[in-house]
């Protein structure tokens, strides 16, 4: 199953995604994952005003021709820092003994194709290409030997944009990780890949390869992360878990195009511009 979120005839829709000659296409409209808490809350008042998908006449279209939206509607975005040994080393950090967690706010979400805005408060904004999990079932106090896949709806691509100077300056990472547009996610969600078999995470800036890592090099495995996180925090359907970035992080500047690619999950492409008031 592969699906995306996109705008069609003025409404938010979910679409079924299939590969046609190697290119992702939206082949049909599909119902929203009903259990998504944030989606339900956002539409609680307007539900009766949203037309049913049967009332739309939809013709298949290439994914790249669609006006995509962030691939998930999380109530929270939980992120893991330093989950690749070589990335911890490149920033001069020790390999952590326990997962290092932080949040990004849902207000930081950015659609594929959207513009990352460089805030005036920072002089160093980095890309961090990452695999993201989309939670499918409420997960609380999962044991590390639980059937964790039953709680994961699928996987997508994320870019954990970071104001590196503010991350070092501020006692908390909230601002450095939380600016508007600092969490591009998409282009689609798929449950047809297996990170435990190794997914390649690559980041390119203006076409030049900057990051190349494999999920086989995680310090903390997905079940270990889910057990550690849900011991403290209940994960809701639609929530995102960003699993950390490999080495090769670097700065973005206005005019750049940044692309994060994971085979089977497509290319998450965004442009970069200075913020404007
Ligand atoms: Mg990160």
mmCIF file of C-alpha atoms and ligand atoms in Angstrom:
data_model
loop_
_atom_site.group_PDB
_atom_site.id
_atom_site.type_symbol
_atom_site.label_atom_id
_atom_site.label_comp_id
_atom_site.label_asym_id
_atom_site.label_seq_id
_atom_site.Cartn_x
_atom_site.Cartn_y
_atom_site.Cartn_z
ATOM 1 C CA UNK A 1 0.000 0.000 0.000
ATOM 2 C CA UNK A 2 1.276 3.412 -1.014
ATOM 3 C CA UNK A 3 -0.616 6.663 -0.509
ATOM 4 C CA UNK A 4 -0.096 10.415 -0.567
ATOM 5 C CA UNK A 5 -1.956 13.509 0.592
ATOM 6 C CA UNK A 6 -2.666 16.200 -1.967
ATOM 7 C CA UNK A 7 -4.948 19.038 -2.974
ATOM 8 C CA UNK A 8 -7.492 18.291 -5.664
ATOM 9 C CA UNK A 9 -10.276 20.658 -6.675
ATOM 10 C CA UNK A 10 -9.750 22.696 -3.531
ATOM 11 C CA UNK A 11 -9.959 19.827 -1.057
ATOM 12 C CA UNK A 12 -7.443 17.714 0.831
ATOM 13 C CA UNK A 13 -7.461 14.154 -0.479
ATOM 14 C CA UNK A 14 -5.598 10.944 0.059
ATOM 15 C CA UNK A 15 -4.548 9.161 -3.119
ATOM 16 C CA UNK A 16 -3.425 5.640 -3.878
ATOM 17 C CA UNK A 17 0.065 5.668 -5.399
ATOM 18 C CA UNK A 18 1.388 3.130 -7.891
ATOM 19 C CA UNK A 19 4.547 2.959 -9.951
ATOM 20 C CA UNK A 20 4.002 3.233 -13.693
ATOM 21 C CA UNK A 21 7.167 2.734 -15.748
ATOM 22 C CA UNK A 22 9.158 3.508 -12.602
ATOM 23 C CA UNK A 23 7.363 6.815 -11.957
ATOM 24 C CA UNK A 24 4.920 7.249 -9.059
ATOM 25 C CA UNK A 25 1.365 8.048 -10.151
ATOM 26 C CA UNK A 26 -1.735 8.846 -8.152
ATOM 27 C CA UNK A 27 -4.166 6.314 -9.565
ATOM 28 C CA UNK A 28 -7.261 6.874 -7.404
ATOM 29 C CA UNK A 29 -8.694 8.784 -4.471
ATOM 30 C CA UNK A 30 -8.865 6.865 -1.222
ATOM 31 C CA UNK A 31 -10.409 7.404 2.196
ATOM 32 C CA UNK A 32 -8.345 9.145 4.890
ATOM 33 C CA UNK A 33 -6.869 6.852 7.510
ATOM 34 C CA UNK A 34 -9.856 7.341 9.820
ATOM 35 C CA UNK A 35 -7.954 6.850 13.001
ATOM 36 C CA UNK A 36 -5.639 9.837 12.518
ATOM 37 C CA UNK A 37 -6.204 11.898 15.648
ATOM 38 C CA UNK A 38 -4.898 15.183 14.293
ATOM 39 C CA UNK A 39 -6.836 14.758 11.055
ATOM 40 C CA UNK A 40 -10.015 13.989 12.991
ATOM 41 C CA UNK A 41 -9.575 17.022 15.222
ATOM 42 C CA UNK A 42 -8.860 19.289 12.267
ATOM 43 C CA UNK A 43 -11.981 18.122 10.464
ATOM 44 C CA UNK A 44 -14.294 17.562 13.434
ATOM 45 C CA UNK A 45 -16.335 20.708 12.739
ATOM 46 C CA UNK A 46 -16.094 20.606 8.961
ATOM 47 C CA UNK A 47 -16.701 16.884 8.410
ATOM 48 C CA UNK A 48 -20.240 17.352 7.204
ATOM 49 C CA UNK A 49 -19.040 19.967 4.693
ATOM 50 C CA UNK A 50 -16.416 17.761 3.015
ATOM 51 C CA UNK A 51 -17.784 16.088 -0.113
ATOM 52 C CA UNK A 52 -17.423 12.321 -0.340
ATOM 53 C CA UNK A 53 -14.670 11.086 -2.631
ATOM 54 C CA UNK A 54 -17.275 9.473 -4.876
ATOM 55 C CA UNK A 55 -18.411 12.949 -5.892
ATOM 56 C CA UNK A 56 -15.037 13.715 -7.511
ATOM 57 C CA UNK A 57 -14.193 12.658 -11.029
ATOM 58 C CA UNK A 58 -10.519 11.772 -10.722
ATOM 59 C CA UNK A 59 -8.203 10.766 -13.552
ATOM 60 C CA UNK A 60 -4.779 9.230 -12.726
ATOM 61 C CA UNK A 61 -1.963 11.784 -12.696
ATOM 62 C CA UNK A 62 1.812 11.644 -12.194
ATOM 63 C CA UNK A 63 2.690 12.345 -8.560
ATOM 64 C CA UNK A 64 5.005 15.144 -9.683
ATOM 65 C CA UNK A 65 2.063 16.936 -11.312
ATOM 66 C CA UNK A 66 0.023 16.921 -8.082
ATOM 67 C CA UNK A 67 -0.043 19.638 -5.446
ATOM 68 C CA UNK A 68 1.234 17.423 -2.641
ATOM 69 C CA UNK A 69 0.724 18.016 1.074
ATOM 70 C CA UNK A 70 2.872 16.686 3.950
ATOM 71 C CA UNK A 71 2.392 12.913 3.854
ATOM 72 C CA UNK A 72 1.116 12.651 7.454
ATOM 73 C CA UNK A 73 -1.022 14.597 9.939
ATOM 74 C CA UNK A 74 0.842 13.998 13.211
ATOM 75 C CA UNK A 75 -0.255 15.137 16.655
ATOM 76 C CA UNK A 76 3.490 15.185 17.366
ATOM 77 C CA UNK A 77 6.779 14.556 15.607
ATOM 78 C CA UNK A 78 9.244 12.571 17.705
ATOM 79 C CA UNK A 79 12.848 12.669 16.530
ATOM 80 C CA UNK A 80 15.983 10.739 17.396
ATOM 81 C CA UNK A 81 19.351 12.497 17.472
ATOM 82 C CA UNK A 82 22.665 10.765 16.831
ATOM 83 C CA UNK A 83 21.354 7.401 15.680
ATOM 84 C CA UNK A 84 24.231 6.833 13.247
ATOM 85 C CA UNK A 85 27.752 6.399 14.645
ATOM 86 C CA UNK A 86 29.450 8.353 11.850
ATOM 87 C CA UNK A 87 27.082 11.331 12.244
ATOM 88 C CA UNK A 88 27.686 11.518 16.018
ATOM 89 C CA UNK A 89 31.428 11.523 15.285
ATOM 90 C CA UNK A 90 31.280 14.259 12.611
ATOM 91 C CA UNK A 91 29.741 16.693 15.117
ATOM 92 C CA UNK A 92 32.224 15.664 17.801
ATOM 93 C CA UNK A 93 29.608 13.877 19.926
ATOM 94 C CA UNK A 94 29.848 10.597 21.837
ATOM 95 C CA UNK A 95 27.671 7.685 20.743
ATOM 96 C CA UNK A 96 24.738 7.971 23.159
ATOM 97 C CA UNK A 97 24.059 5.214 25.703
ATOM 98 C CA UNK A 98 20.306 5.750 25.328
ATOM 99 C CA UNK A 99 18.241 7.244 22.488
ATOM 100 C CA UNK A 100 18.411 11.047 22.402
ATOM 101 C CA UNK A 101 14.879 12.330 21.801
ATOM 102 C CA UNK A 102 13.453 15.684 20.816
ATOM 103 C CA UNK A 103 10.255 17.029 19.253
ATOM 104 C CA UNK A 104 9.539 19.061 16.179
ATOM 105 C CA UNK A 105 6.173 20.861 16.213
ATOM 106 C CA UNK A 106 3.546 19.927 13.588
ATOM 107 C CA UNK A 107 3.629 23.606 12.568
ATOM 108 C CA UNK A 108 7.088 22.890 11.076
ATOM 109 C CA UNK A 109 5.655 20.466 8.492
ATOM 110 C CA UNK A 110 6.358 21.302 4.868
ATOM 111 C CA UNK A 111 4.985 19.679 1.734
ATOM 112 C CA UNK A 112 7.166 18.098 -0.938
ATOM 113 C CA UNK A 113 8.095 20.894 -3.318
ATOM 114 C CA UNK A 114 7.615 23.511 -0.604
ATOM 115 C CA UNK A 115 10.124 26.220 0.257
ATOM 116 C CA UNK A 116 12.392 25.878 3.311
ATOM 117 C CA UNK A 117 12.660 29.386 4.775
ATOM 118 C CA UNK A 118 16.030 30.374 6.242
ATOM 119 C CA UNK A 119 15.243 32.364 9.419
ATOM 120 C CA UNK A 120 17.038 35.657 10.010
ATOM 121 C CA UNK A 121 17.876 34.444 13.555
ATOM 122 C CA UNK A 122 20.252 31.778 12.186
ATOM 123 C CA UNK A 123 23.364 31.927 10.032
ATOM 124 C CA UNK A 124 23.723 28.150 9.625
ATOM 125 C CA UNK A 125 20.783 25.969 8.567
ATOM 126 C CA UNK A 126 21.535 22.315 7.760
ATOM 127 C CA UNK A 127 19.709 19.515 5.932
ATOM 128 C CA UNK A 128 19.390 16.112 7.637
ATOM 129 C CA UNK A 129 17.933 13.389 5.394
ATOM 130 C CA UNK A 130 16.050 10.760 7.412
ATOM 131 C CA UNK A 131 13.717 7.771 7.251
ATOM 132 C CA UNK A 132 10.417 8.515 9.030
ATOM 133 C CA UNK A 133 7.874 6.062 10.449
ATOM 134 C CA UNK A 134 4.152 6.833 10.335
ATOM 135 C CA UNK A 135 2.358 5.321 13.319
ATOM 136 C CA UNK A 136 -0.806 3.368 12.488
ATOM 137 C CA UNK A 137 -2.119 2.259 15.892
ATOM 138 C CA UNK A 138 -2.002 3.858 19.333
ATOM 139 C CA UNK A 139 1.256 2.626 20.879
ATOM 140 C CA UNK A 140 1.830 2.770 24.625
ATOM 141 C CA UNK A 141 4.491 0.951 26.634
ATOM 142 C CA UNK A 142 5.503 -1.375 23.814
ATOM 143 C CA UNK A 143 7.950 -4.034 24.888
ATOM 144 C CA UNK A 144 11.083 -4.408 22.801
ATOM 145 C CA UNK A 145 9.922 -7.912 21.783
ATOM 146 C CA UNK A 146 6.412 -6.700 20.780
ATOM 147 C CA UNK A 147 5.116 -7.068 17.219
ATOM 148 C CA UNK A 148 6.152 -3.474 16.493
ATOM 149 C CA UNK A 149 5.274 -3.655 12.800
ATOM 150 C CA UNK A 150 1.587 -3.887 13.769
ATOM 151 C CA UNK A 151 1.873 -0.315 15.108
ATOM 152 C CA UNK A 152 3.544 1.147 12.011
ATOM 153 C CA UNK A 153 1.346 2.198 9.088
ATOM 154 C CA UNK A 154 4.275 2.810 6.804
ATOM 155 C CA UNK A 155 7.404 4.755 6.031
ATOM 156 C CA UNK A 156 8.208 8.018 4.336
ATOM 157 C CA UNK A 157 11.078 10.444 3.746
ATOM 158 C CA UNK A 158 11.811 13.415 6.012
ATOM 159 C CA UNK A 159 14.305 16.250 6.190
ATOM 160 C CA UNK A 160 15.113 17.284 9.778
ATOM 161 C CA UNK A 161 16.102 20.862 8.920
ATOM 162 C CA UNK A 162 18.208 22.276 11.760
ATOM 163 C CA UNK A 163 19.523 25.727 12.672
ATOM 164 C CA UNK A 164 22.915 24.353 13.743
ATOM 165 C CA UNK A 165 24.136 27.544 15.369
ATOM 166 C CA UNK A 166 20.984 27.890 17.473
ATOM 167 C CA UNK A 167 21.149 24.184 18.401
ATOM 168 C CA UNK A 168 24.541 24.906 19.969
ATOM 169 C CA UNK A 169 23.534 28.257 21.473
ATOM 170 C CA UNK A 170 20.134 27.429 23.001
ATOM 171 C CA UNK A 171 19.880 25.115 26.048
ATOM 172 C CA UNK A 172 16.957 23.328 24.351
ATOM 173 C CA UNK A 173 16.718 22.380 20.676
ATOM 174 C CA UNK A 174 13.113 23.582 20.393
ATOM 175 C CA UNK A 175 13.877 26.663 18.313
ATOM 176 C CA UNK A 176 16.740 25.159 16.277
ATOM 177 C CA UNK A 177 14.556 22.260 15.150
ATOM 178 C CA UNK A 178 11.164 23.927 15.230
ATOM 179 C CA UNK A 179 11.045 26.849 12.805
ATOM 180 C CA UNK A 180 8.166 26.842 10.324
ATOM 181 C CA UNK A 181 9.122 24.828 7.185
ATOM 182 C CA UNK A 182 11.816 22.844 9.069
ATOM 183 C CA UNK A 183 10.092 19.469 8.593
ATOM 184 C CA UNK A 184 9.548 18.507 4.946
ATOM 185 C CA UNK A 185 7.801 15.090 4.782
ATOM 186 C CA UNK A 186 6.800 12.934 1.804
ATOM 187 C CA UNK A 187 6.203 12.458 -1.078
ATOM 188 C CA UNK A 188 4.159 9.376 -0.049
ATOM 189 C CA UNK A 189 3.786 6.716 2.644
ATOM 190 C CA UNK A 190 4.514 3.052 1.898
ATOM 191 C CA UNK A 191 4.458 -0.160 3.890
ATOM 192 C CA UNK A 192 6.215 -2.007 1.055
ATOM 193 C CA UNK A 193 9.776 -1.390 2.291
ATOM 194 C CA UNK A 194 11.639 -2.952 5.204
ATOM 195 C CA UNK A 195 14.162 -0.783 7.065
ATOM 196 C CA UNK A 196 15.488 -3.814 8.912
ATOM 197 C CA UNK A 197 16.697 -5.179 5.571
ATOM 198 C CA UNK A 198 18.532 -1.906 4.909
ATOM 199 C CA UNK A 199 17.220 1.248 3.252
ATOM 200 C CA UNK A 200 19.641 3.686 1.681
ATOM 201 C CA UNK A 201 19.190 7.310 2.743
ATOM 202 C CA UNK A 202 20.761 9.830 0.360
ATOM 203 C CA UNK A 203 20.721 13.620 0.346
ATOM 204 C CA UNK A 204 21.661 15.769 -2.628
ATOM 205 C CA UNK A 205 22.068 19.534 -2.769
ATOM 206 C CA UNK A 206 21.804 20.999 -6.270
ATOM 207 C CA UNK A 207 22.307 17.450 -7.569
ATOM 208 C CA UNK A 208 25.522 16.790 -5.604
ATOM 209 C CA UNK A 209 25.520 13.780 -3.275
ATOM 210 C CA UNK A 210 26.096 14.902 0.340
ATOM 211 C CA UNK A 211 24.755 12.050 2.499
ATOM 212 C CA UNK A 212 24.737 8.322 1.873
ATOM 213 C CA UNK A 213 23.786 6.011 4.745
ATOM 214 C CA UNK A 214 21.929 2.793 5.463
ATOM 215 C CA UNK A 215 19.308 2.067 8.094
ATOM 216 C CA UNK A 216 21.386 -1.041 8.860
ATOM 217 C CA UNK A 217 23.765 1.368 10.629
ATOM 218 C CA UNK A 218 21.226 2.588 13.210
ATOM 219 C CA UNK A 219 22.689 2.626 16.722
ATOM 220 C CA UNK A 220 19.193 1.962 18.131
ATOM 221 C CA UNK A 221 16.892 -0.356 16.178
ATOM 222 C CA UNK A 222 13.278 0.569 15.429
ATOM 223 C CA UNK A 223 11.852 -1.800 18.079
ATOM 224 C CA UNK A 224 14.337 -0.427 20.625
ATOM 225 C CA UNK A 225 13.297 3.148 19.743
ATOM 226 C CA UNK A 226 9.577 2.378 19.908
ATOM 227 C CA UNK A 227 9.981 0.645 23.263
ATOM 228 C CA UNK A 228 12.035 3.524 24.680
ATOM 229 C CA UNK A 229 9.708 6.250 23.363
ATOM 230 C CA UNK A 230 6.396 4.613 24.268
ATOM 231 C CA UNK A 231 7.590 3.910 27.805
ATOM 232 C CA UNK A 232 7.188 7.675 28.233
ATOM 233 C CA UNK A 233 4.979 8.966 25.412
ATOM 234 C CA UNK A 234 1.855 7.461 23.842
ATOM 235 C CA UNK A 235 2.182 7.525 20.056
ATOM 236 C CA UNK A 236 -1.055 8.194 18.176
ATOM 237 C CA UNK A 237 -2.025 7.154 14.643
ATOM 238 C CA UNK A 238 -0.519 9.607 12.184
ATOM 239 C CA UNK A 239 2.380 10.528 14.489
ATOM 240 C CA UNK A 240 5.817 10.679 12.911
ATOM 241 C CA UNK A 241 9.068 9.214 14.187
ATOM 242 C CA UNK A 242 12.210 10.585 12.518
ATOM 243 C CA UNK A 243 14.949 8.011 12.932
ATOM 244 C CA UNK A 244 18.131 10.104 12.735
ATOM 245 C CA UNK A 245 20.505 11.178 9.987
ATOM 246 C CA UNK A 246 23.708 9.663 8.579
ATOM 247 C CA UNK A 247 26.967 11.629 8.250
ATOM 248 C CA UNK A 248 27.455 14.361 5.683
ATOM 249 C CA UNK A 249 25.208 17.079 7.110
ATOM 250 C CA UNK A 250 25.896 20.539 5.789
ATOM 251 C CA UNK A 251 24.586 24.035 5.282
ATOM 252 C CA UNK A 252 21.871 25.224 2.930
ATOM 253 C CA UNK A 253 21.742 28.626 1.288
ATOM 254 C CA UNK A 254 19.078 30.580 -0.537
ATOM 255 C CA UNK A 255 18.534 29.222 -4.032
ATOM 256 C CA UNK A 256 19.519 25.638 -3.172
ATOM 257 C CA UNK A 257 17.473 22.587 -4.118
ATOM 258 C CA UNK A 258 17.690 19.805 -1.524
ATOM 259 C CA UNK A 259 16.561 16.255 -2.302
ATOM 260 C CA UNK A 260 16.357 13.288 0.071
ATOM 261 C CA UNK A 261 15.943 9.902 -1.616
ATOM 262 C CA UNK A 262 15.080 6.500 -0.157
ATOM 263 C CA UNK A 263 14.536 3.701 -2.697
ATOM 264 C CA UNK A 264 10.881 2.634 -2.645
ATOM 265 C CA UNK A 265 9.838 5.871 -0.923
ATOM 266 C CA UNK A 266 10.631 8.336 -3.670
ATOM 267 C CA UNK A 267 12.376 11.700 -3.658
ATOM 268 C CA UNK A 268 11.564 14.470 -1.183
ATOM 269 C CA UNK A 269 12.579 17.667 -3.001
ATOM 270 C CA UNK A 270 12.443 21.194 -1.598
ATOM 271 C CA UNK A 271 13.886 24.554 -2.478
ATOM 272 C CA UNK A 272 15.462 27.017 -0.062
ATOM 273 C CA UNK A 273 14.865 30.752 0.275
ATOM 274 C CA UNK A 274 15.491 33.457 2.846
ATOM 275 C CA UNK A 275 12.579 34.055 5.188
ATOM 276 C CA UNK A 276 10.478 37.116 4.512
ATOM 277 C CA UNK A 277 8.219 38.921 6.937
HETATM 278 MG MG1 LIG B 1 18.007 14.641 12.742
#
